[in-house]
XYZ file of C-alpha atoms in Angstrom:
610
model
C 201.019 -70.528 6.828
C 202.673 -69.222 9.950
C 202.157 -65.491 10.750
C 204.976 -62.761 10.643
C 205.740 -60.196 12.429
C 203.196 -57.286 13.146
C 203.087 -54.592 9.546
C 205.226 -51.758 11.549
C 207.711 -54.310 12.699
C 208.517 -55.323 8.999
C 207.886 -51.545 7.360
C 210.742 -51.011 10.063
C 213.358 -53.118 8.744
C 213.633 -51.262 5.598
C 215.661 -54.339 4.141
C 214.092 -55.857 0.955
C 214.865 -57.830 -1.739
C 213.863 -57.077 -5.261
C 211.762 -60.154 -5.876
C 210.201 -62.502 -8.390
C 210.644 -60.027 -11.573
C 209.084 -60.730 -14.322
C 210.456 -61.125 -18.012
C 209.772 -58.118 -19.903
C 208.213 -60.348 -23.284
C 206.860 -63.133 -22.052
C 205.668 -61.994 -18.379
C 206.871 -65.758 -16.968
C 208.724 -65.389 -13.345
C 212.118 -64.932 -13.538
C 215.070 -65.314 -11.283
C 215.005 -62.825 -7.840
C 217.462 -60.937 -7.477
C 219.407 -59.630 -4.614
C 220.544 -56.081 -3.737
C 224.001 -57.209 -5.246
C 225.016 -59.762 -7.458
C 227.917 -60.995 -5.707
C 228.174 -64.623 -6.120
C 231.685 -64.132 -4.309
C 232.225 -67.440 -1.631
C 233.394 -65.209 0.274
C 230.351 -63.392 0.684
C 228.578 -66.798 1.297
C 230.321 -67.371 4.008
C 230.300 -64.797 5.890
C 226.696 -64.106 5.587
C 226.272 -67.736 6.201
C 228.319 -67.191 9.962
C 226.159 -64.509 10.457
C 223.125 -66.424 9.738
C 223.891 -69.375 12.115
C 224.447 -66.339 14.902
C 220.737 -65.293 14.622
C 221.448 -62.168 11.869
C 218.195 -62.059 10.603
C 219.627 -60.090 7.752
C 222.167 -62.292 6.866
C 219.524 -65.061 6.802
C 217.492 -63.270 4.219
C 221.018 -62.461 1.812
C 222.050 -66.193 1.928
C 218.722 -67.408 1.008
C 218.621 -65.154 -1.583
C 222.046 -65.822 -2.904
C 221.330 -69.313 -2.774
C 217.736 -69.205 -4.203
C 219.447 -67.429 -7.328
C 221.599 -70.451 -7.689
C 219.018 -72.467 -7.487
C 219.370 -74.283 -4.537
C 215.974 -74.086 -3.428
C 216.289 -76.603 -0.649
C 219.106 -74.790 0.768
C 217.495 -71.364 0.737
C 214.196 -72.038 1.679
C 215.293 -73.033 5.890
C 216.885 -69.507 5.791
C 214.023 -67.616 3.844
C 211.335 -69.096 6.036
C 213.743 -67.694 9.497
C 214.051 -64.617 8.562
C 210.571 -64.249 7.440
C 209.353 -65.233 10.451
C 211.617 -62.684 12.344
C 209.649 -59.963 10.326
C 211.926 -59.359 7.428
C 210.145 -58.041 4.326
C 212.561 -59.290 1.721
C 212.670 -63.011 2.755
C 208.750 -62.757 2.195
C 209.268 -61.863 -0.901
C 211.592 -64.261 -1.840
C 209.747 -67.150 -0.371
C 206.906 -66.203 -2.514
C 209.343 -66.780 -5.624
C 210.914 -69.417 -4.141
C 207.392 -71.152 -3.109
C 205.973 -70.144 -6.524
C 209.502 -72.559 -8.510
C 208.585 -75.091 -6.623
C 204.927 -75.035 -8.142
C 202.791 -73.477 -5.085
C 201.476 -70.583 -6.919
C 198.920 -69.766 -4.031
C 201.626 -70.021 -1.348
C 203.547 -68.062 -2.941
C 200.904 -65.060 -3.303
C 200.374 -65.122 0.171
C 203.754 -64.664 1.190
C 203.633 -61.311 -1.693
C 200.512 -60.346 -0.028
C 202.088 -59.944 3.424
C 205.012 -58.348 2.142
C 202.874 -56.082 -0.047
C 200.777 -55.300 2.585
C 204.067 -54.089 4.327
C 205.295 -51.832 1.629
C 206.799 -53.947 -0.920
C 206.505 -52.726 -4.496
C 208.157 -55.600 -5.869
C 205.941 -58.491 -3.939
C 202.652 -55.599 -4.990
C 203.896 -56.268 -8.463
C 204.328 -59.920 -8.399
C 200.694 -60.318 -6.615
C 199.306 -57.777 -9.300
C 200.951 -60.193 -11.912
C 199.576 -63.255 -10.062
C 196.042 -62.158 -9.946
C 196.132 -61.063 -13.487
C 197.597 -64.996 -14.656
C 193.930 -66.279 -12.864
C 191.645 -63.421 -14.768
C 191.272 -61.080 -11.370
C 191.920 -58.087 -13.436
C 190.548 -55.840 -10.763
C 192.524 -57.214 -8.127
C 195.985 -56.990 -10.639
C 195.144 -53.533 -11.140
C 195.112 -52.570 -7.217
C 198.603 -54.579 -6.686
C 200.315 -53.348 -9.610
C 199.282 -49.829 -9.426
C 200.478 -49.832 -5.744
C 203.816 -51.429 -7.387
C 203.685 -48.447 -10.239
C 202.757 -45.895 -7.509
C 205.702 -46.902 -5.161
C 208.044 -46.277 -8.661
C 208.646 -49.801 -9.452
C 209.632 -49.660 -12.798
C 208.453 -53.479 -13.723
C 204.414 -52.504 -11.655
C 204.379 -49.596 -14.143
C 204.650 -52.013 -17.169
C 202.783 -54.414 -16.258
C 199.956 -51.646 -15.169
C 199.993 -49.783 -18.588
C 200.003 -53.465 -20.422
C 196.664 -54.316 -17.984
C 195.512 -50.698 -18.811
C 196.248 -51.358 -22.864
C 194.799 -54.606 -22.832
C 191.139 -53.190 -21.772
C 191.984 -50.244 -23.816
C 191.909 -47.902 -21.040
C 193.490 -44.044 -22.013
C 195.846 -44.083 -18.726
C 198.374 -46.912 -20.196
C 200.851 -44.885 -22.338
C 201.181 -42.425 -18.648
C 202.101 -46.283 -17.195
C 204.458 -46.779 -20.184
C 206.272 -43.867 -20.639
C 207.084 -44.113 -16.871
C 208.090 -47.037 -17.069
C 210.520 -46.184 -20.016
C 211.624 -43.455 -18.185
C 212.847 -45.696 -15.374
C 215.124 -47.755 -17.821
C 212.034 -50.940 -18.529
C 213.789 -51.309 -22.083
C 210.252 -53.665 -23.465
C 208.267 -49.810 -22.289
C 210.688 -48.122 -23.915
C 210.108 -50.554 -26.900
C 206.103 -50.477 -26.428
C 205.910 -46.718 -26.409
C 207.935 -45.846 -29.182
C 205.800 -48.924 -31.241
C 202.661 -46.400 -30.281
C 204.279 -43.134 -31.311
C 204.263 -45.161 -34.738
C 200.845 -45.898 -35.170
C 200.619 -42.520 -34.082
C 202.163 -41.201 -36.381
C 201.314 -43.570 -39.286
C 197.610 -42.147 -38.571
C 198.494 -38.356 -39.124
C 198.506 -36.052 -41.925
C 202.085 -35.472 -43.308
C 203.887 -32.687 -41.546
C 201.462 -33.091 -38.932
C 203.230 -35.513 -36.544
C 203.192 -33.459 -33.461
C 207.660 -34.367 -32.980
C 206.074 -38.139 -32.730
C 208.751 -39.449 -35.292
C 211.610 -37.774 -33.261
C 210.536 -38.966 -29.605
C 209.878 -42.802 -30.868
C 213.112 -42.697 -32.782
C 214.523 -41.437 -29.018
C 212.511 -44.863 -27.658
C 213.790 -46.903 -29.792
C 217.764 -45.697 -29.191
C 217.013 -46.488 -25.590
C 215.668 -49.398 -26.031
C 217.708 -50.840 -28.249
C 220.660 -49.664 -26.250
C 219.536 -51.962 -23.457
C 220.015 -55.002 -25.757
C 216.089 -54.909 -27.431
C 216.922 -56.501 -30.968
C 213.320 -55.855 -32.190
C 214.066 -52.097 -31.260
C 217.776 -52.015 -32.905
C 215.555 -53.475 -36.118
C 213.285 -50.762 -35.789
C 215.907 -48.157 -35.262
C 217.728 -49.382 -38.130
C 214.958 -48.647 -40.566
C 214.588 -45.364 -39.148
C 218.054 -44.430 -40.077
C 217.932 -45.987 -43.343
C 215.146 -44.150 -43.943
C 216.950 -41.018 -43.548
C 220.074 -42.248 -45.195
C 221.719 -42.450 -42.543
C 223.556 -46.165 -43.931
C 226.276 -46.822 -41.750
C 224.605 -46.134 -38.582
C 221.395 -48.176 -40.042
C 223.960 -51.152 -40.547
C 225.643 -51.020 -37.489
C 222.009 -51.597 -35.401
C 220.684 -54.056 -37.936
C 223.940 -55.989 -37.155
C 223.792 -55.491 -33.401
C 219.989 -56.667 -33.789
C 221.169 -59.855 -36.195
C 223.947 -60.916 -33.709
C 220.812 -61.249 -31.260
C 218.883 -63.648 -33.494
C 216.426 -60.687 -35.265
C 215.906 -62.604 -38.761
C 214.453 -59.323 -40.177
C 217.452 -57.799 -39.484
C 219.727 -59.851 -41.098
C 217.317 -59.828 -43.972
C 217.600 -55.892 -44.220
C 221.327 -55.959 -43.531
C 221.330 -58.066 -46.359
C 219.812 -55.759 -48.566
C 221.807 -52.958 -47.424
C 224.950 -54.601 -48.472
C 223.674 -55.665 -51.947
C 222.981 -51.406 -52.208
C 226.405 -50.901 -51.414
C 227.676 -53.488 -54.033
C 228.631 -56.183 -51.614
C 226.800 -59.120 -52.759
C 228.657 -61.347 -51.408
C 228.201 -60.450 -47.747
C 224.378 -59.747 -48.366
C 223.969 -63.392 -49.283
C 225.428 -64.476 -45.824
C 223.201 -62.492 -43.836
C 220.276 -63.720 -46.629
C 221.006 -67.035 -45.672
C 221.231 -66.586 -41.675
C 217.752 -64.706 -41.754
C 216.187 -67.690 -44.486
C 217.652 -70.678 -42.211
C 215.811 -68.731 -39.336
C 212.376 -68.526 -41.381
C 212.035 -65.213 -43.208
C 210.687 -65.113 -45.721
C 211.532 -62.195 -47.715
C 215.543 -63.189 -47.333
C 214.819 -66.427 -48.685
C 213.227 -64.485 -51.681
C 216.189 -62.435 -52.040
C 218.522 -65.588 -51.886
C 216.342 -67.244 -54.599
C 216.572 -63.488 -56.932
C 220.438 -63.917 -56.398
C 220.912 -67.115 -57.911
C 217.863 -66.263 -60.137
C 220.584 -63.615 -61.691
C 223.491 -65.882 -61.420
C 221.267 -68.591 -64.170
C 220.823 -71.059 -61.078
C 217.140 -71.569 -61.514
C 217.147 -74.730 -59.401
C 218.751 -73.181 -56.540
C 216.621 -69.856 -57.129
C 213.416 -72.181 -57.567
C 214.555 -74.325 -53.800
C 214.966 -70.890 -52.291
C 211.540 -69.557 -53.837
C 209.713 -72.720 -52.077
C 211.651 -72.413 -48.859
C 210.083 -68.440 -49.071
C 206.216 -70.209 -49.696
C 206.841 -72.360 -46.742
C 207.912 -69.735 -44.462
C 204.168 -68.495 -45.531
C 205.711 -65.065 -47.884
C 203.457 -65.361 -51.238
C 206.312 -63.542 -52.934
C 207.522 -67.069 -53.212
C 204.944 -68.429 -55.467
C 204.789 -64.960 -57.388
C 208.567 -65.375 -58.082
C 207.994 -69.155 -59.123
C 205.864 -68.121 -61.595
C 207.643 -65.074 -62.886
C 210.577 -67.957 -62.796
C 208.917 -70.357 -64.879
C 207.300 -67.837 -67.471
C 211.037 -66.883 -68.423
C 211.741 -70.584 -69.188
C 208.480 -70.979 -71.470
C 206.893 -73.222 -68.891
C 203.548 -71.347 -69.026
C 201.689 -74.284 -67.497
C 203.621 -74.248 -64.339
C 203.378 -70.045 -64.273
C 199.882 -70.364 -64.390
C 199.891 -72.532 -61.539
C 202.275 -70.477 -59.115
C 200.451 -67.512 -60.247
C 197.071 -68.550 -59.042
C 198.582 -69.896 -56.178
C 199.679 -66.346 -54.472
C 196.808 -64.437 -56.642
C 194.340 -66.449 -54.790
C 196.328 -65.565 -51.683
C 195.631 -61.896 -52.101
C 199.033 -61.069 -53.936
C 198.180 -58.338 -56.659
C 200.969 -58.460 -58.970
C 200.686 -62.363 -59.421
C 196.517 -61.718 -60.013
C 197.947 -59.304 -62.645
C 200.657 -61.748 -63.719
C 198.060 -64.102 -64.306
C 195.256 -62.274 -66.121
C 198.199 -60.797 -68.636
C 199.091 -64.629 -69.228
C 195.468 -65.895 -69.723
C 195.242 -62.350 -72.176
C 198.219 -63.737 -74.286
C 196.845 -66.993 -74.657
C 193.754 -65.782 -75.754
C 191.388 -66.076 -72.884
C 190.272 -62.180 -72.494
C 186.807 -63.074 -70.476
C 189.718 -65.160 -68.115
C 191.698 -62.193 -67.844
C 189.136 -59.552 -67.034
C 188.402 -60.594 -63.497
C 192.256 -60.990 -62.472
C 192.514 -57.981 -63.776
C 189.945 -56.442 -61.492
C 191.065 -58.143 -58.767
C 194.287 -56.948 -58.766
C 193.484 -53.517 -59.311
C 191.275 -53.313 -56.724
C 193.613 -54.707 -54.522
C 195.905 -51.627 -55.258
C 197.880 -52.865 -58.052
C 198.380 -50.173 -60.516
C 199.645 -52.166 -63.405
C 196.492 -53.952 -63.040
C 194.694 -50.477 -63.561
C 195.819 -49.421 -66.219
C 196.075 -52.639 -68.086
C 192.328 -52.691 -67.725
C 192.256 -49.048 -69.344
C 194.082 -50.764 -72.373
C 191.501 -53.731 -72.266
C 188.538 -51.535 -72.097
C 189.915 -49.535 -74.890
C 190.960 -52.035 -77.119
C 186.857 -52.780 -76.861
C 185.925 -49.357 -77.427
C 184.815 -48.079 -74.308
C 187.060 -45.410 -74.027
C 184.947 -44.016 -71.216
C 185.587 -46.987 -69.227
C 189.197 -46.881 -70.565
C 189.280 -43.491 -69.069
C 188.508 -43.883 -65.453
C 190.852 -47.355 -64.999
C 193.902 -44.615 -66.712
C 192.599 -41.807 -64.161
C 192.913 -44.381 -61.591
C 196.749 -45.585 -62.417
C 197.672 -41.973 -63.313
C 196.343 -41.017 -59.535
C 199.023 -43.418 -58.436
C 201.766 -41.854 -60.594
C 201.149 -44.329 -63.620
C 203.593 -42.535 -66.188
C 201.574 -44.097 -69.358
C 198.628 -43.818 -68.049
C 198.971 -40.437 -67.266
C 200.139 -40.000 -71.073
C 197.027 -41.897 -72.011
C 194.976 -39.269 -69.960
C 196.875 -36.137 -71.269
C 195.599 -37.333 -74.789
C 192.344 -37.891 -73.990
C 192.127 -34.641 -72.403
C 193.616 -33.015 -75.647
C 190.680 -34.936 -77.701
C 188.530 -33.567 -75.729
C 189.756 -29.846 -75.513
C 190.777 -29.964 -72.120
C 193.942 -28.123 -72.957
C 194.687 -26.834 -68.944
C 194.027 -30.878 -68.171
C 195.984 -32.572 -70.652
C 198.752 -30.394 -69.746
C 199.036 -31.555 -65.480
C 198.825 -35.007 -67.255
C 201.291 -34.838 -69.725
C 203.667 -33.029 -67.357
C 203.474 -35.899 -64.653
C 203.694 -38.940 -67.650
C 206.708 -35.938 -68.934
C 208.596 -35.904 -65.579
C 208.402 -39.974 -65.132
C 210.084 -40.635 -68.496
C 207.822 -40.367 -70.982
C 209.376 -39.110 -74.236
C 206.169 -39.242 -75.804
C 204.068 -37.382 -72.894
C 207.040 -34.509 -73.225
C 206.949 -34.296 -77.084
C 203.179 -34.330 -76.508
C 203.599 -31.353 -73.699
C 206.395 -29.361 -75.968
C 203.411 -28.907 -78.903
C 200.881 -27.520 -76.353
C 203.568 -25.626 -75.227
C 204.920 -24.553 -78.733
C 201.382 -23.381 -79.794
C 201.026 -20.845 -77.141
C 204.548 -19.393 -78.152
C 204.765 -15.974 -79.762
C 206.082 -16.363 -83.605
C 209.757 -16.541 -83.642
C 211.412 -14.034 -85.719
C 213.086 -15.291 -88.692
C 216.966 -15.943 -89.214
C 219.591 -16.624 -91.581
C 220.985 -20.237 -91.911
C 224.706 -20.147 -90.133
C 223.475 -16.853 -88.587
C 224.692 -16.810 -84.565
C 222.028 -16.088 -82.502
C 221.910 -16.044 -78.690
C 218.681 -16.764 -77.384
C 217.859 -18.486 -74.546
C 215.603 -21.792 -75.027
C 211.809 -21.762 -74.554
C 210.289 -24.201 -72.149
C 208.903 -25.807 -74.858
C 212.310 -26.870 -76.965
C 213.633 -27.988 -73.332
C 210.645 -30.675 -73.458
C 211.031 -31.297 -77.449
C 214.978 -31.784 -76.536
C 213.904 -33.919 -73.071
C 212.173 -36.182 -75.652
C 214.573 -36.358 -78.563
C 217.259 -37.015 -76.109
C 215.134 -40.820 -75.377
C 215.376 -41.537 -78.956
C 211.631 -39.879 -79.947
C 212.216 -39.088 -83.907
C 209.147 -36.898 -84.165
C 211.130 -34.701 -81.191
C 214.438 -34.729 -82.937
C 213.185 -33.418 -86.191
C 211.728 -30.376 -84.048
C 214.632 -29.346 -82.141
C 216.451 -29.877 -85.624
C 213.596 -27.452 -87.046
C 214.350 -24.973 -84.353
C 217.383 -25.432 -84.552
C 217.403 -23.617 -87.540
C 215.165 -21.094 -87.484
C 217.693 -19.984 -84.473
C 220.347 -20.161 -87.669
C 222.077 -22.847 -85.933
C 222.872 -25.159 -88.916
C 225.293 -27.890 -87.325
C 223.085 -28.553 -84.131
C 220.003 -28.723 -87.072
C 222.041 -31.258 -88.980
C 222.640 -33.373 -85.929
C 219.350 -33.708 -84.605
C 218.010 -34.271 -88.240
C 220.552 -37.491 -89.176
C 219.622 -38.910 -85.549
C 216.384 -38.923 -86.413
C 217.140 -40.237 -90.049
C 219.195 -42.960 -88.811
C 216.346 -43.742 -86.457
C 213.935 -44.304 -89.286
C 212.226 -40.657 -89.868
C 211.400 -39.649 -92.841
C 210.984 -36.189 -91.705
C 214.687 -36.617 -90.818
C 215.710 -37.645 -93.807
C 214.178 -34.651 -95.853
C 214.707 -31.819 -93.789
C 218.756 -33.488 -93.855
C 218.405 -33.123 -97.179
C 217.084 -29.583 -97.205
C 219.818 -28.772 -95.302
C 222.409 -30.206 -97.086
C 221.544 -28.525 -100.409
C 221.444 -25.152 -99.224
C 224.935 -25.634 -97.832
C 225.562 -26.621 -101.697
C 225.967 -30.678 -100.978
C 223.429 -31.451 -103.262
C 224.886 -35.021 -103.767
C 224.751 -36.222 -100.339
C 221.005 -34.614 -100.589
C 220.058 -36.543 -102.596
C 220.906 -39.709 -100.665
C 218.531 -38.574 -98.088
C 215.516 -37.498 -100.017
C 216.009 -40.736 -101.871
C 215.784 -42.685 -98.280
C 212.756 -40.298 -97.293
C 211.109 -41.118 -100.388
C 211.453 -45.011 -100.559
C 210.030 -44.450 -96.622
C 206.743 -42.338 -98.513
C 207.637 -39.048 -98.546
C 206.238 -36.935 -101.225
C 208.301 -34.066 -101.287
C 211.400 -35.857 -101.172
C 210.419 -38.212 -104.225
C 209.511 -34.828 -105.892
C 212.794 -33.217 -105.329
C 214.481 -35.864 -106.321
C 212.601 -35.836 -109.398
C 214.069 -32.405 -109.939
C 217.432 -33.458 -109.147
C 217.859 -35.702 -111.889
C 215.706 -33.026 -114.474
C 218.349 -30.105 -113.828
C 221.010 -32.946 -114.692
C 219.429 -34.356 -117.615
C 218.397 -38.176 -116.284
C 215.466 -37.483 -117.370
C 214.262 -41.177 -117.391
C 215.451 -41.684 -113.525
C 213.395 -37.905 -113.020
C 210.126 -39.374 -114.958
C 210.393 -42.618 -111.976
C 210.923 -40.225 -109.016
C 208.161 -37.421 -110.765
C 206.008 -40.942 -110.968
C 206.217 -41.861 -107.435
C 205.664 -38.509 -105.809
C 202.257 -38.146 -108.102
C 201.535 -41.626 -105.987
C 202.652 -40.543 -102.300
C 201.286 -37.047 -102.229
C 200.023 -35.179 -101.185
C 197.417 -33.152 -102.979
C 199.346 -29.873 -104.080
C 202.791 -32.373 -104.187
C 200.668 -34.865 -106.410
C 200.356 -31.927 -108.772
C 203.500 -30.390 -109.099
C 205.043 -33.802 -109.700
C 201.927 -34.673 -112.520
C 203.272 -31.639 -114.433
C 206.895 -32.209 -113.833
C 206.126 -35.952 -115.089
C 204.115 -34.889 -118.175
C 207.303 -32.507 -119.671
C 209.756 -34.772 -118.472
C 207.324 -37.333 -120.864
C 207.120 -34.790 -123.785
C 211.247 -34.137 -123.473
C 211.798 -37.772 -123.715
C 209.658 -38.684 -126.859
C 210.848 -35.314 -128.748
């Protein structure tokens, strides 16, 4: 190798090229590149005049320009010249130039000598070069020199040495880096701020979220599709839509399939199907997964079960288990249990929970309860809380309510609305009135209209008695907690809840909300309903239409409404029709009804044969 100049005649020429950069994601050598970009012939040709004059200076731009073009045997004459004559930045680029062609140990000479001479791009490709052979100490000197000089490409590479060996000082590398516009940094850090922040307590994030969010914007800015992705979710997150869509689109136009996939999703939110299946498909020809999914759940919905089932096996190949999960959920609607049971197994053996529960409540409904039990397990342990609390019904179905107990505790824990319900009345059984009452509020505020009719009479019991009122009386009181919960319930159809508000209802003297609330829950079946309609009804002198009711309530089992009817018909002389109704109260009870109704029989019997 011939020898330059002496170290203070190049540090003198203060002329240098930024050299053999390297890419920010793959860390391959890239293209130099010059002070600026002309590319003008112009330009060429007078720095190529100058060149053949002896301009050392002009010999170093024209092998550069030319060396970007890629005419290595043209650029190399004029590289070498000027390198000889001392010049810092044809080093450089001879050590790119020399490293093309294939002579990687050339080429880190020529870096070392301009390194040596202050370079902090040749320091960082010689850090990068030792670091590609496994000399991590000697990497570290170059590129911290690089980093230390403010080369923004050194400090990256430093902090992704430093992060590699775990050392404490890389995110100080990286967030310089960042700082000096190194979009894959800015990327990197705000990645770390993440896990940071995925590992703290809520409300504890230190402004974490808000300065990788900043990283991200930056980054993605600067063309990073992974970051626009990221950035997207951020703001989607927030509900922050439009700007969400706009960087999921940016980071889909740049070949990000996991954008496209969410883009599609967003779109199918806003009620643009249409469009969502577009990006679906770009993202599932590209090998996601989860868009290929979402294809095969379109035409799933549309009745296209081929397509949906093509789409679903295109999503297994791509390696999602959701595929398989889906084919089975697919083939279960059809009746083709054979074929569920295989797709099932195939992702619950995979880890997938839901298909593990999938398949145990299969085997269950076809019998095989000791094949079930395990799946069961599995999937609950795996997190699936289903699972849990399906084993709380298996367990109790056996008996072993204790065992029951803790699989419901478990799926209540993870907001389980029936299992908390299932809790809340074990808690009750057991007089645990301050326990069933957290548990029936939770099941209560997911939907449960049996966990709030089950809250409303804890609730109710506690309340003071309510003073008494006149039917059709107006009264203006203001509604305990308790009737909000019994009217929560009887709004979801619950009969037993409807009969209650009807009951208080009128004790509050309110007769036409009463009536209401008793024929829903007549028409729904209750023979509570039906009697207390019928109560309700006579005292407003519509005996008649009473009597319709109790004689529903009755044929449904209830007592008192045979035995009023049996005193309907007395007062108007059927006395035969009164002996049946008299006769079937004795029968339905209870106790103190059975023996009105035996009495009212026996003179009904003693008026007939007189």
């Amino acid at each position: 190798m011939d020898v330059m100049g002496d170290k203070a005649t190049l540090l003198e020429t203060g002329r240098f090229v930024q050299p053999a950069d390297f890419s920010e994601s793959t860390g391959d050598l890239s293209q130099p590149m010059d002070r600026d970009e002309t590319g003008e012939a112009a330009e060429e040709a007078r720095q190529r005049m100058a060149a053949q004059a002896g301009d050392v200076e002009a010999m170093s731009v024209l092998g550069a320009l030319l060396l970007r073009r890629g005419d290595l045997d043209g650029a190399e004459p004029h590289l070498r010249a000027a390198t000889a004559a001392g010049d810092r930045a044809a080093a450089n680029n001879l050590g790119v130039l020399l490293h093309q062609r294939g002579y990687a140990d050339d080429a880190a000479g020529w870096w070392r000598i301009a390194a040596v001479a202050g370079s902090a791009a040749a320091a960082h490709a010689l850090g990068r070069h030792h670091r590609e052979r496994g000399d991590e100490p000697a990497a570290e000197y170059w590129l911290r020199q690089s980093a230390e000089q403010g080369h923004a490409l050194g400090a990256y590479a430093l902090a992704d040495l430093l992060e590699h060996r775990g050392d404490g000082g890389a995110e100080q590398w990286m967030r310089i880096a960042a700082e000096r516009g190194h979009r894959e940094a800015a990327y990197r850090l705000a990645r770390a701020l993440d896990r940071r922040l995925a590992e703290c307590a809520v409300g504890d994030d230190d402004g974490a979220g808000a300065e990788a969010e900043q990283w991200y914007r930056q980054a993605a800015a600067r063309g990073h599709r992974r970051a626009a992705l990221h950035l997207g979710a951020i703001l989607e997150r927030r509900g922050a839509l439009k700007e969400a869509g706009r960087w999921y689109l940016t980071s889909a136009k740049d070949g990000e399939a996991r954008a496209a996939c969410a883009l599609g999703f967003l779109l199918r939110d806003a009620g643009d199907t249409e469009s969502a299946a577009v990006w679906w498909l770009r993202a599932a020809q590209d090998g996601d997964g989860n868009a290929a999914n979402a294809l095969g759940a379109l035409h799933a919905e549309r009745g296209e079960s081929q397509t949906a089932e093509r789409w679903y096996r295109a999503a297994m190949d791509a390696g999602d288990d959701n595929g398989a999960y889906n084919l089975g959920l697919l083939c279960a609607e059809q009746g083709r249990t054979a074929q569920a049971e295989q797709w099932y197994r195939r992702a619950a053996y995979a880890g997938h929970r839901e298909a593990a529960n999938a398949l145990a409540i299969l085997l269950l409904q076809g019998g095989d309860t000791a094949g079930a039990e395990p799946w069961f397990s599995k999937a609950a342990e795996a997190g699936s809380v289903d699972a849990a609390f399906n084993l709380g019904i298996l367990f109790a179905g056996r008996g072993e309510e204790a065992v029951a107990l803790r699989w419901y505790e478990r799926a209540a824990a993870a907001g389980h609305t029936e299992a908390a319900l299932q809790v809340g009345i074990a808690r009750l059984r057991d007089g645990d009135e301050a326990g069933a009452e957290r548990h029936l509020r939770c099941a209560a505020g997911g939907g449960s209209a049996e966990a709030a009719y089950r809250l409303a009479t804890v609730l109710d019991a506690r309340r003071p008695p309510v003073p008494a009122h006149s039917l059709g009386e107006p009264v203006h009181e203001e509604k305990s907690e308790c009737e909000e919960w019994y009217e929560r319930a009887a709004s979801q159809g619950h009969r037993r809840a409807q009969v209650r508000v009807g009951m208080l209802a009128a004790a509050r003297g309110d007769v036409v909300e009463a009536a209401r609330w008793y024929r829903e829950a007549a028409e729904a079946g209750s023979r509570n309903g039906a009697f207390n309609l019928g109560l309700l009804l006579a005292r407003e002198g519509s005996e008649p239409e009473a009597a319709v009711w109790w004689a529903r309530a009755a044929d449904a089992g209830h007592g008192r409404a045979a035995l009023r009817l049996a005193l309907v018909y007395a007062r108007r002389g059927e006395l035969a029709e009164g002996q049946r109704w008299a006769d079937r109260a004795v029968v339905l009870g209870p106790a103190e009804v059975s023996e009105r109704a035996a009495r009212l029989r026996d003179a009904l019997s003693e008026e007939l044969s007189a």
